[in-house]
Structures are given as structure tokens and as C-alpha cells.
PDB file of C-alpha atoms in Angstrom:
ATOM      1  CA  MET C   1     -25.622  18.632 -10.083  1.00  0.00           C
ATOM      2  CA  GLY C   2     -22.182  19.667  -8.894  1.00  0.00           C
ATOM      3  CA  VAL C   3     -19.903  17.307  -6.923  1.00  0.00           C
ATOM      4  CA  ARG C   4     -18.700  18.164  -3.427  1.00  0.00           C
ATOM      5  CA  LEU C   5     -15.012  17.324  -3.670  1.00  0.00           C
ATOM      6  CA  MET C   6     -11.441  17.759  -2.438  1.00  0.00           C
ATOM      7  CA  VAL C   7      -8.251  17.925  -4.540  1.00  0.00           C
ATOM      8  CA  VAL C   8      -5.043  16.530  -3.071  1.00  0.00           C
ATOM      9  CA  ASP C   9      -1.885  16.424  -5.188  1.00  0.00           C
ATOM     10  CA  ASP C  10       1.891  16.238  -4.880  1.00  0.00           C
ATOM     11  CA  HIS C  11       2.106  19.696  -6.463  1.00  0.00           C
ATOM     12  CA  ARG C  12       0.094  22.335  -4.663  1.00  0.00           C
ATOM     13  CA  LEU C  13       0.003  24.585  -7.797  1.00  0.00           C
ATOM     14  CA  LEU C  14      -1.566  21.736  -9.845  1.00  0.00           C
ATOM     15  CA  ALA C  15      -4.034  21.000  -7.039  1.00  0.00           C
ATOM     16  CA  GLU C  16      -5.131  24.629  -6.878  1.00  0.00           C
ATOM     17  CA  ALA C  17      -5.382  24.978 -10.673  1.00  0.00           C
ATOM     18  CA  LEU C  18      -7.525  21.848 -10.962  1.00  0.00           C
ATOM     19  CA  ALA C  19      -9.667  23.014  -8.023  1.00  0.00           C
ATOM     20  CA  SER C  20     -10.209  26.403  -9.769  1.00  0.00           C
ATOM     21  CA  ALA C  21     -11.137  24.740 -13.067  1.00  0.00           C
ATOM     22  CA  LEU C  22     -13.660  22.486 -11.356  1.00  0.00           C
ATOM     23  CA  LYS C  23     -15.213  25.397  -9.452  1.00  0.00           C
ATOM     24  CA  LEU C  24     -15.790  27.169 -12.753  1.00  0.00           C
ATOM     25  CA  ARG C  25     -17.670  24.092 -13.928  1.00  0.00           C
ATOM     26  CA  GLY C  26     -20.086  24.267 -11.013  1.00  0.00           C
ATOM     27  CA  HIS C  27     -18.515  21.885  -8.530  1.00  0.00           C
ATOM     28  CA  ARG C  28     -18.045  22.657  -4.851  1.00  0.00           C
ATOM     29  CA  VAL C  29     -14.394  22.287  -3.884  1.00  0.00           C
ATOM     30  CA  LEU C  30     -13.960  22.014  -0.119  1.00  0.00           C
ATOM     31  CA  ALA C  31     -10.157  22.219  -0.154  1.00  0.00           C
ATOM     32  CA  ALA C  32      -7.097  21.864  -2.358  1.00  0.00           C
ATOM     33  CA  ALA C  33      -3.891  20.701  -0.718  1.00  0.00           C
ATOM     34  CA  ALA C  34      -0.573  18.960  -1.189  1.00  0.00           C
ATOM     35  CA  PRO C  35      -0.253  15.377   0.206  1.00  0.00           C
ATOM     36  CA  SER C  36       1.256  15.249   3.716  1.00  0.00           C
ATOM     37  CA  ALA C  37       0.874  13.275   6.873  1.00  0.00           C
ATOM     38  CA  GLY C  38      -2.361  15.203   7.526  1.00  0.00           C
ATOM     39  CA  ALA C  39      -3.944  14.794   4.065  1.00  0.00           C
ATOM     40  CA  ALA C  40      -6.010  11.776   5.072  1.00  0.00           C
ATOM     41  CA  ASP C  41      -7.094  13.581   8.278  1.00  0.00           C
ATOM     42  CA  LEU C  42      -8.307  16.510   6.200  1.00  0.00           C
ATOM     43  CA  VAL C  43     -10.368  14.305   3.903  1.00  0.00           C
ATOM     44  CA  ILE C  44     -11.827  12.337   6.797  1.00  0.00           C
ATOM     45  CA  SER C  45     -12.774  15.508   8.626  1.00  0.00           C
ATOM     46  CA  ARG C  46     -14.390  17.231   5.685  1.00  0.00           C
ATOM     47  CA  ALA C  47     -16.029  14.094   4.213  1.00  0.00           C
ATOM     48  CA  PRO C  48     -16.401  15.139   0.549  1.00  0.00           C
ATOM     49  CA  GLU C  49     -18.333  13.046  -1.954  1.00  0.00           C
ATOM     50  CA  VAL C  50     -15.175  12.603  -4.089  1.00  0.00           C
ATOM     51  CA  CYS C  51     -11.503  13.023  -3.356  1.00  0.00           C
ATOM     52  CA  LEU C  52      -9.132  13.544  -6.275  1.00  0.00           C
ATOM     53  CA  LEU C  53      -5.805  12.160  -5.008  1.00  0.00           C
ATOM     54  CA  GLY C  54      -2.712  12.852  -7.108  1.00  0.00           C
ATOM     55  CA  THR C  55       0.491  10.845  -6.933  1.00  0.00           C
ATOM     56  CA  ALA C  56       3.708  10.977  -8.941  1.00  0.00           C
ATOM     57  CA  SER C  57       4.727   7.433  -8.087  1.00  0.00           C
ATOM     58  CA  PRO C  58       1.739   5.077  -8.023  1.00  0.00           C
ATOM     59  CA  ALA C  59       3.876   1.919  -7.810  1.00  0.00           C
ATOM     60  CA  GLU C  60       5.929   3.095  -4.814  1.00  0.00           C
ATOM     61  CA  PRO C  61       5.308   1.345  -1.486  1.00  0.00           C
ATOM     62  CA  GLY C  62       2.883   3.266   0.671  1.00  0.00           C
ATOM     63  CA  ALA C  63       1.653   5.481  -2.199  1.00  0.00           C
ATOM     64  CA  PHE C  64      -1.992   4.613  -1.446  1.00  0.00           C
ATOM     65  CA  ASP C  65      -1.904   4.332   2.369  1.00  0.00           C
ATOM     66  CA  PRO C  66      -4.021   7.491   2.571  1.00  0.00           C
ATOM     67  CA  VAL C  67      -6.643   5.756   0.409  1.00  0.00           C
ATOM     68  CA  VAL C  68      -6.681   2.764   2.728  1.00  0.00           C
ATOM     69  CA  ARG C  69      -7.258   4.992   5.716  1.00  0.00           C
ATOM     70  CA  ILE C  70      -9.844   7.190   4.024  1.00  0.00           C
ATOM     71  CA  LYS C  71     -11.865   4.136   2.933  1.00  0.00           C
ATOM     72  CA  ARG C  72     -11.611   2.555   6.342  1.00  0.00           C
ATOM     73  CA  GLU C  73     -12.868   5.633   8.214  1.00  0.00           C
ATOM     74  CA  ARG C  74     -15.019   7.257   5.486  1.00  0.00           C
ATOM     75  CA  PRO C  75     -16.161   4.449   3.171  1.00  0.00           C
ATOM     76  CA  GLN C  76     -18.699   6.667   1.519  1.00  0.00           C
ATOM     77  CA  VAL C  77     -15.952   8.938   0.091  1.00  0.00           C
ATOM     78  CA  ALA C  78     -15.087   7.933  -3.510  1.00  0.00           C
ATOM     79  CA  VAL C  79     -11.298   8.324  -4.222  1.00  0.00           C
ATOM     80  CA  VAL C  80     -10.151   8.919  -7.764  1.00  0.00           C
ATOM     81  CA  VAL C  81      -6.421   8.683  -8.235  1.00  0.00           C
ATOM     82  CA  LEU C  82      -4.682  11.182 -10.585  1.00  0.00           C
ATOM     83  CA  GLY C  83      -1.489   9.584 -11.776  1.00  0.00           C
ATOM     84  CA  PRO C  84       1.112   9.570 -14.563  1.00  0.00           C
ATOM     85  CA  VAL C  85       0.780   7.384 -17.690  1.00  0.00           C
ATOM     86  CA  PRO C  86       0.599   4.325 -15.499  1.00  0.00           C
ATOM     87  CA  SER C  87       2.078   0.930 -15.075  1.00  0.00           C
ATOM     88  CA  PRO C  88      -0.659  -1.594 -14.525  1.00  0.00           C
ATOM     89  CA  LEU C  89       0.896  -2.310 -11.118  1.00  0.00           C
ATOM     90  CA  GLY C  90       0.080   1.232 -10.072  1.00  0.00           C
ATOM     91  CA  ILE C  91      -3.560   0.911 -11.166  1.00  0.00           C
ATOM     92  CA  ALA C  92      -3.890  -2.486  -9.437  1.00  0.00           C
ATOM     93  CA  ALA C  93      -2.438  -1.015  -6.225  1.00  0.00           C
ATOM     94  CA  ALA C  94      -4.863   1.942  -6.347  1.00  0.00           C
ATOM     95  CA  PHE C  95      -7.927  -0.279  -6.706  1.00  0.00           C
ATOM     96  CA  ALA C  96      -6.617  -2.747  -4.131  1.00  0.00           C
ATOM     97  CA  ALA C  97      -6.309   0.142  -1.690  1.00  0.00           C
ATOM     98  CA  GLY C  98      -9.982   1.028  -2.290  1.00  0.00           C
ATOM     99  CA  ALA C  99      -9.864   3.706  -5.020  1.00  0.00           C
ATOM    100  CA  SER C 100     -12.888   4.126  -7.204  1.00  0.00           C
ATOM    101  CA  GLY C 101     -11.025   5.362 -10.271  1.00  0.00           C
ATOM    102  CA  TYR C 102      -7.693   6.122 -11.945  1.00  0.00           C
ATOM    103  CA  VAL C 103      -7.227   9.117 -14.308  1.00  0.00           C
ATOM    104  CA  ARG C 104      -4.018  10.001 -16.039  1.00  0.00           C
ATOM    105  CA  HIS C 105      -2.462  13.375 -15.243  1.00  0.00           C
ATOM    106  CA  ASN C 106      -2.605  14.387 -18.912  1.00  0.00           C
ATOM    107  CA  GLU C 107      -6.386  13.822 -19.150  1.00  0.00           C
ATOM    108  CA  ARG C 108      -8.593  16.735 -20.205  1.00  0.00           C
ATOM    109  CA  ILE C 109     -10.799  18.435 -17.566  1.00  0.00           C
ATOM    110  CA  GLU C 110     -13.835  16.805 -19.176  1.00  0.00           C
ATOM    111  CA  GLY C 111     -12.315  13.396 -18.566  1.00  0.00           C
ATOM    112  CA  VAL C 112     -11.611  14.239 -14.925  1.00  0.00           C
ATOM    113  CA  GLU C 113     -15.161  15.438 -14.531  1.00  0.00           C
ATOM    114  CA  ARG C 114     -16.583  12.265 -16.048  1.00  0.00           C
ATOM    115  CA  ALA C 115     -14.483  10.198 -13.689  1.00  0.00           C
ATOM    116  CA  MET C 116     -15.746  12.182 -10.700  1.00  0.00           C
ATOM    117  CA  MET C 117     -19.395  11.654 -11.660  1.00  0.00           C
ATOM    118  CA  LYS C 118     -18.930   7.901 -12.238  1.00  0.00           C
ATOM    119  CA  ALA C 119     -17.112   7.469  -8.941  1.00  0.00           C
ATOM    120  CA  ARG C 120     -19.844   9.299  -7.067  1.00  0.00           C
ATOM    121  CA  ALA C 121     -22.395   7.011  -8.689  1.00  0.00           C
ATOM    122  CA  GLY C 122     -20.486   3.984  -7.414  1.00  0.00           C
ATOM    123  CA  GLU C 123     -19.005   3.007 -10.808  1.00  0.00           C
ATOM    124  CA  ALA C 124     -15.362   2.208 -11.648  1.00  0.00           C
ATOM    125  CA  ALA C 125     -13.879   5.314 -13.227  1.00  0.00           C
ATOM    126  CA  VAL C 126     -11.059   4.025 -15.397  1.00  0.00           C
ATOM    127  CA  GLU C 127     -10.412   3.632 -19.099  1.00  0.00           C
ATOM    128  CA  PRO C 128     -11.143   0.058 -20.242  1.00  0.00           C
ATOM    129  CA  GLN C 129      -7.673  -0.489 -21.710  1.00  0.00           C
ATOM    130  CA  LEU C 130      -5.997   0.588 -18.457  1.00  0.00           C
ATOM    131  CA  LEU C 131      -8.186  -1.715 -16.407  1.00  0.00           C
ATOM    132  CA  GLN C 132      -7.552  -4.598 -18.840  1.00  0.00           C
ATOM    133  CA  GLY C 133      -3.793  -4.062 -18.419  1.00  0.00           C
ATOM    134  CA  ALA C 134      -4.147  -4.134 -14.660  1.00  0.00           C
ATOM    135  CA  PHE C 135      -6.106  -7.404 -14.728  1.00  0.00           C
ATOM    136  CA  THR C 136      -3.584  -8.960 -17.120  1.00  0.00           C
ATOM    137  CA  GLU C 137      -0.786  -8.107 -14.740  1.00  0.00           C
ATOM    138  CA  LEU C 138      -2.625  -9.449 -11.754  1.00  0.00           C
ATOM    139  CA  LEU C 139      -3.497 -12.683 -13.513  1.00  0.00           C
ATOM    140  CA  ASN C 140       0.023 -13.222 -14.829  1.00  0.00           C
ATOM    141  CA  PRO C 141       2.353 -11.981 -12.074  1.00  0.00           C
ATOM    142  CA  ALA C 142       5.168 -14.406 -13.070  1.00  0.00           C
ATOM    143  CA  THR C 143       5.621 -12.621 -16.361  1.00  0.00           C
ATOM    144  CA  GLN C 144       6.183  -9.251 -14.783  1.00  0.00           C
ATOM    145  CA  PRO C 145       9.880  -8.134 -14.528  1.00  0.00           C
ATOM    146  CA  ASP C 146       9.142  -5.655 -11.692  1.00  0.00           C
ATOM    147  CA  ASP C 147       7.535  -7.698  -8.938  1.00  0.00           C
ATOM    148  CA  GLU C 148       7.209  -5.352  -5.979  1.00  0.00           C
ATOM    149  CA  GLY C 149       6.444  -8.068  -3.479  1.00  0.00           C
ATOM    150  CA  ALA C 150       9.518 -10.121  -4.530  1.00  0.00           C
ATOM    151  CA  ARG C 151      11.699  -7.008  -4.407  1.00  0.00           C
ATOM    152  CA  LEU C 152      10.582  -6.073  -0.896  1.00  0.00           C
ATOM    153  CA  LEU C 153      10.985  -9.664   0.257  1.00  0.00           C
ATOM    154  CA  GLN C 154      14.647  -9.609  -0.861  1.00  0.00           C
ATOM    155  CA  LEU C 155      15.255  -6.664   1.513  1.00  0.00           C
ATOM    156  CA  LEU C 156      14.403  -8.711   4.586  1.00  0.00           C
ATOM    157  CA  THR C 157      16.349 -11.442   6.346  1.00  0.00           C
ATOM    158  CA  PRO C 158      14.567 -14.730   7.146  1.00  0.00           C
ATOM    159  CA  ARG C 159      14.146 -13.634  10.747  1.00  0.00           C
ATOM    160  CA  GLU C 160      12.714 -10.280   9.681  1.00  0.00           C
ATOM    161  CA  VAL C 161      10.252 -12.092   7.373  1.00  0.00           C
ATOM    162  CA  GLU C 162       9.057 -14.118  10.368  1.00  0.00           C
ATOM    163  CA  VAL C 163       8.649 -10.887  12.312  1.00  0.00           C
ATOM    164  CA  LEU C 164       6.609  -9.335   9.511  1.00  0.00           C
ATOM    165  CA  VAL C 165       4.317 -12.351   9.365  1.00  0.00           C
ATOM    166  CA  ARG C 166       3.750 -12.131  13.145  1.00  0.00           C
ATOM    167  CA  VAL C 167       3.107  -8.369  12.903  1.00  0.00           C
ATOM    168  CA  ALA C 168       0.581  -8.993  10.141  1.00  0.00           C
ATOM    169  CA  GLU C 169      -1.108 -11.534  12.465  1.00  0.00           C
ATOM    170  CA  GLY C 170      -1.521  -8.846  15.078  1.00  0.00           C
ATOM    171  CA  GLU C 171       1.107  -9.978  17.552  1.00  0.00           C
ATOM    172  CA  ASP C 172       2.567  -7.331  19.835  1.00  0.00           C
ATOM    173  CA  THR C 173       6.223  -7.117  20.837  1.00  0.00           C
ATOM    174  CA  ARG C 174       5.750  -9.410  23.839  1.00  0.00           C
ATOM    175  CA  LEU C 175       4.075 -12.175  21.768  1.00  0.00           C
ATOM    176  CA  ILE C 176       6.694 -11.825  19.002  1.00  0.00           C
ATOM    177  CA  ALA C 177       9.502 -12.245  21.539  1.00  0.00           C
ATOM    178  CA  ALA C 178       7.835 -15.259  23.199  1.00  0.00           C
ATOM    179  CA  GLY C 179       7.032 -16.951  19.840  1.00  0.00           C
ATOM    180  CA  MET C 180      10.558 -16.515  18.514  1.00  0.00           C
ATOM    181  CA  GLY C 181      12.374 -17.171  21.805  1.00  0.00           C
ATOM    182  CA  ILE C 182      14.108 -13.825  21.853  1.00  0.00           C
ATOM    183  CA  ALA C 183      14.176 -10.849  24.243  1.00  0.00           C
ATOM    184  CA  PRO C 184      11.478  -8.163  23.867  1.00  0.00           C
ATOM    185  CA  SER C 185      14.186  -5.607  23.138  1.00  0.00           C
ATOM    186  CA  THR C 186      15.511  -7.767  20.301  1.00  0.00           C
ATOM    187  CA  ALA C 187      11.969  -8.207  18.944  1.00  0.00           C
ATOM    188  CA  ARG C 188      11.448  -4.441  19.082  1.00  0.00           C
ATOM    189  CA  THR C 189      14.682  -3.964  17.116  1.00  0.00           C
ATOM    190  CA  HIS C 190      13.612  -6.468  14.487  1.00  0.00           C
ATOM    191  CA  VAL C 191      10.229  -4.706  14.090  1.00  0.00           C
ATOM    192  CA  GLN C 192      11.915  -1.298  13.648  1.00  0.00           C
ATOM    193  CA  ARG C 193      14.262  -2.710  11.028  1.00  0.00           C
ATOM    194  CA  VAL C 194      11.313  -4.176   9.105  1.00  0.00           C
ATOM    195  CA  LEU C 195       9.468  -0.881   9.164  1.00  0.00           C
ATOM    196  CA  MET C 196      12.612   0.985   7.995  1.00  0.00           C
ATOM    197  CA  LYS C 197      13.357  -1.470   5.154  1.00  0.00           C
ATOM    198  CA  LEU C 198       9.704  -1.351   3.934  1.00  0.00           C
ATOM    199  CA  GLY C 199       9.661   2.432   4.197  1.00  0.00           C
ATOM    200  CA  VAL C 200       6.551   2.617   6.441  1.00  0.00           C
ATOM    201  CA  GLY C 201       5.895   4.324   9.733  1.00  0.00           C
ATOM    202  CA  SER C 202       3.728   1.865  11.620  1.00  0.00           C
ATOM    203  CA  ARG C 203       2.978  -1.849  12.009  1.00  0.00           C
ATOM    204  CA  LEU C 204      -0.452  -1.340  10.428  1.00  0.00           C
ATOM    205  CA  GLU C 205       1.121   0.209   7.342  1.00  0.00           C
ATOM    206  CA  ALA C 206       3.636  -2.630   7.140  1.00  0.00           C
ATOM    207  CA  ALA C 207       0.860  -5.260   7.269  1.00  0.00           C
ATOM    208  CA  ALA C 208      -1.194  -3.352   4.628  1.00  0.00           C
ATOM    209  CA  LEU C 209       1.843  -3.036   2.304  1.00  0.00           C
ATOM    210  CA  ALA C 210       2.746  -6.696   2.702  1.00  0.00           C
ATOM    211  CA  ALA C 211      -0.807  -7.771   1.849  1.00  0.00           C
ATOM    212  CA  ARG C 212      -1.218  -5.334  -1.046  1.00  0.00           C
ATOM    213  CA  THR C 213       2.053  -6.247  -2.805  1.00  0.00           C
ATOM    214  CA  GLY C 214       1.760  -9.992  -2.254  1.00  0.00           C
ATOM    215  CA  LEU C 215       4.757  -9.975   0.070  1.00  0.00           C
ATOM    216  CA  LEU C 216       2.792 -11.670   2.828  1.00  0.00           C
ATOM    217  CA  ASP C 217       1.591 -14.470   0.485  1.00  0.00           C
ATOM    218  CA  ARG C 218       5.135 -15.028  -0.685  1.00  0.00           C
ATOM    219  CA  ALA C 219       6.491 -15.002   2.853  1.00  0.00           C
ATOM    220  CA  THR C 220       3.940 -17.554   4.172  1.00  0.00           C
ATOM    221  CA  GLY C 221       3.844 -19.627   0.992  1.00  0.00           C
ATOM    222  CA  GLY C 222       7.616 -19.940   0.801  1.00  0.00           C
ATOM    223  CA  ALA C 223       8.036 -20.741   4.444  1.00  0.00           C
ATOM    224  CA  ALA C 224       8.386 -24.491   3.804  1.00  0.00           C
ATOM    225  CA  SER C 225      11.163 -24.039   1.256  1.00  0.00           C
ATOM    226  CA  ALA C 226      12.935 -21.145   2.908  1.00  0.00           C
ATOM    227  CA  PRO C 227      15.789 -22.075   5.267  1.00  0.00           C
ATOM    228  CA  ALA C 228      14.572 -21.391   8.821  1.00  0.00           C
ATOM    229  CA  PRO C 229      16.894 -19.782  11.297  1.00  0.00           C
ATOM    230  CA  VAL C 230      18.528 -22.470  13.497  1.00  0.00           C
ATOM    231  CA  SER C 231      20.291 -22.364  16.824  1.00  0.00           C
ATOM    232  CA  PRO C 232      24.068 -23.188  16.963  1.00  0.00           C
ATOM    233  CA  PRO C 233      24.656 -26.924  17.376  1.00  0.00           C
ATOM    234  CA  ARG C 234      25.000 -28.101  20.954  1.00  0.00           C
ATOM    235  CA  PRO C 235      28.257 -29.668  22.090  1.00  0.00           C
ATOM    236  CA  PRO C 236      28.094 -33.496  22.425  1.00  0.00           C
ATOM    237  CA  VAL C 237      27.233 -34.877  25.859  1.00  0.00           C
ATOM    238  CA  PRO C 238      30.283 -36.755  27.318  1.00  0.00           C
ATOM    239  CA  GLY C 239      29.887 -40.500  26.999  1.00  0.00           C
ATOM    240  CA  ARG C 240      27.232 -40.369  24.285  1.00  0.00           C
ATOM    241  CA  GLY C 241      29.372 -39.675  21.335  1.00  0.00           C
ATOM    242  CA  VAL C 242      28.366 -37.642  18.314  1.00  0.00           C
ATOM    243  CA  PRO C 243      25.454 -38.883  16.181  1.00  0.00           C
ATOM    244  CA  GLY C 244      26.521 -40.066  12.790  1.00  0.00           C
ATOM    245  CA  GLN C 245      30.119 -40.948  13.769  1.00  0.00           C
ATOM    246  CA  GLN C 246      29.385 -44.535  14.807  1.00  0.00           C
ATOM    247  CA  GLY C 247      27.953 -47.218  12.648  1.00  0.00           C
ATOM    248  CA  GLY C 248      24.432 -48.403  13.383  1.00  0.00           C
ATOM    249  CA  GLY C 249      23.266 -51.971  13.699  1.00  0.00           C
TER     250      GLY C 249
END
């Protein structure tokens, strides 16, 4: 029985070619399109059984934000990622976002078709060796030279890290400002800088990226050892002296 599906890929020509090949094999292709801001909207509105989602950079921040949204609003849609010969980080990110499978771009059409059928049946559609590599990387993050969470954390100042943690906890601008003792306009500026540095367009995307890459765990886990922002020292009160300059009894 044919699969009701959509094909979404960075390259429209590739998406249309894959869609045509699958139509010839008896599948019902609802649409073939290039990824854009409206790609997730299209999948959500058409509600296929399977969405084939292509990406050229699976390890890039935000690459699987459409998957997160699709699975949140249409959990019954099985998403199979089409990617390059992958790094395990890319596969891990795809499954963490809610994907049902990962297929390499150079796979034969029969392999793509098998992945579609498995995903529709609720099974994980990924080659065992690729999945094993992803698990190895997740279980041994300290051995990985390219730690996305650590890299992103280095982009942020300590104050911006605090803002990101508060954003992830659902605080709005007013609560962030009150909790940090700053003006709402300053809090708003900090939030915008965090979004810009992380390369995302909304607070929700920032929170999802931070959780997916481990940035949030690093930020909260390292809070005790990270130097916290401090206010400038107050001038000594006349008549009291400066602590530490007189000997104690």
C-alpha cells in the first residue's frame, strides 16, 4: 500500500526528482518543496503520513526546528531526515527533535522507500551502524572534539547565559528584568543578543536549541563554578573604615 507523503529538501530540483520517482513506485506525494519559513506550516496543514525532510547541514543549530514543530502540532506525522554522510551529532539531533529516521542522501530509492515504510509503521528507520555511532557520541560527549553546546556557550557572556536560562524557564521580559535587577529595556536587549548569537528567531527556538545541544545543562550545571556578575564595590562608609584593613581581635 502506497504512502501518503511530502518531500521537503534544500534543493527544489532534488525534491521534485525524488517526488517523481516515488510517485512512479505507487506512493501519493502531496507536495514537493524547498525548506523555508513556511515548510512546517505546509506539512502541518497537509498532514501526510510521512515527511521526507532534507538538510545539507544536520549539525547546524536550528536545522531540525521544523521537525520539533511538526511533531508538536502533528505528532502522527513520521519525519524521515535525508542528510549527507552524517556525523553522529547530526543523527542524534534529528532523533532528539522527534525524527523517525535518518537516510543518507546517496541512498538508493529502495532504501528511501524502506525507511518510509518503517517510519509509517512506528519503527526507527536508520542503519544500525549509524544509530550505534550516534549512541556512542551521546554516551561519550567528553571525547568529541566538536561539542556544539560548548561552542554555543562560549558565544555568550555570563549575563547572557543567565538570560538564556530564564528564557528557558518561561520568564517574560518583565520577570527577567525584575530577577536580574535591570531595566526591562536592558533585559529586552540581552534577549535579542542571545537570539542573534544562537542564530534563532524566537525565545521558543532558543530554549529548544539550548536543550537539544546540552547548552542548558552546561549553563545550569556550571553556574556554581562560573564567576557571577557582581556590582561595583560600594565606597566605604565614613567612620567605619574599610573591612580587611584593620586587625581583628
